[in-house]
């Protein structure tokens, strides 16, 4: 809507289209409040947004003023297989993207010197053709000699491997299968940076990485309000943990526990007994940490690791009550929609705020992007009106704002370190290529903070086929690159892992050939996924309110952004609290009617199918105009109904 068309009075003016603000907008519109929803950005969802690959590159360019961006892209040449890392100290203040060799400057950068060089090259081409004839004759002889040398060198290499590392022979042969013709089977297809750009619309890359608990407050709200009709979800298929350099699958359900080969029979019984007792909500001693509580249960190191870091997903010093509550939340979400407790929205997390914005628009909410608020008009500690970015005064009863708009009034407390990777294969290979994985990395393995990693496949519609999208998140200790690059180097093949002096065996033992054996050939290390493109950045942690003691008017409500937890509990609770302050006597997000039940102005209610059948049977002759002779009179055309929103 154009700025000239905006009404001058609303009940609620909301600035920012993040998740919390969008839920408040939908809830207020649903109960009849007049809502104006603005955002200075050109896209919805604010810090919760999802971008295509090309749109993300544009977003990176817009963030050039920030010093927390680190972008790298691995460009693979079919001839040289060289990896180009664009980054470094100077890349923190810029995107650091490098065009492929020979394409810098574009087609319009040819100078007079270049034209002179082309003329000289044409003169030299005649001499080159004469030399090429001689080289072709020499190359035929060289090829015959090289074939003999290759056969001899192959035998020598096999003999050397047998002598130095005889016990790896079978694994080496299996890792490089040879066909009947003596040629090696083709490896994974290389994906270039140009392909990523060309297929950029197939990517939906989230700025924030989260999942939905199947029995969490967000899923309950989506179902209760009927907003779930606007999107689809995929079930997270497996939960992994990174321990001692290895990736292990976490047994979650009863079937997983008894099918697990990582646990002994005694450990399986102990785990099932403990999980059953957790659901009973018995009283526990106050003041103990979760780690001490698990030690008192005598569960063993394996079970303690799974329960603490992969099921409860808490730290060792977390109070026992909070750890047990997180464990119950995990267990209650199991089995509702699949074998894991987590869901992920198709097309990315940016769809969720847009779904609530869509519901608000259906019930009369007005939306304006690239539109902001410049100041508030306050009287008697209440905001009476706002002045928008184009000078229009808009009266309102309540003003809801994302904390990112408060500028110098906000108090930044903590940051999150984020990394986004595009890889060519999964971190843990399996029979299915369509795995959605949740990976937990405890503190101390490769980072000072606990890291949560989500790996998405192409069936989530977030990446192109043949690639995986990996999100890593942790609490910031330093810059995002310093916090997460070491872990990425260990788990993936990156340009840093190929640098001289860097151990090629620092990755997880995903396949037996990758075991850190001193006799292994570094060139055989190919089980780790290759990083095709990566982005490191820091974002503000919304866990702690960033506006304290600033003397804001009583009817100004501040919404926090995404925080470091895996779920959305805090944001949904905050949205409900703000709604209760605005309209305390109304229900929070009541169910929206079905489209066929909506009655528009000037139209009567649409009869149901049973009512329509009864009308037809009762008055067939009157409705159809049929007389006793069986002839029919022409009927008047029916009025077309307005299509539902």
PDB file of C-alpha atoms in Angstrom, residues 213-225 336:
ATOM      1  CA  UNK A 213       9.512 -29.140  19.061  1.00  0.00           C
ATOM      2  CA  UNK A 214       6.551 -31.301  18.036  1.00  0.00           C
ATOM      3  CA  UNK A 215       4.828 -30.408  21.304  1.00  0.00           C
ATOM      4  CA  UNK A 216       6.291 -26.933  21.635  1.00  0.00           C
ATOM      5  CA  UNK A 217       4.345 -23.708  22.038  1.00  0.00           C
ATOM      6  CA  UNK A 218       4.874 -22.662  18.405  1.00  0.00           C
ATOM      7  CA  UNK A 219       3.457 -25.897  16.969  1.00  0.00           C
ATOM      8  CA  UNK A 220       0.486 -25.672  19.361  1.00  0.00           C
ATOM      9  CA  UNK A 221      -0.101 -22.068  18.278  1.00  0.00           C
ATOM     10  CA  UNK A 222       0.104 -22.958  14.582  1.00  0.00           C
ATOM     11  CA  UNK A 223      -2.493 -25.698  15.048  1.00  0.00           C
ATOM     12  CA  UNK A 224      -4.812 -23.724  17.331  1.00  0.00           C
ATOM     13  CA  UNK A 225      -4.883 -20.639  15.100  1.00  0.00           C
ATOM     14  CA  UNK A 336       3.999 -37.142  17.592  1.00  0.00           C
TER      15      UNK A 336
END
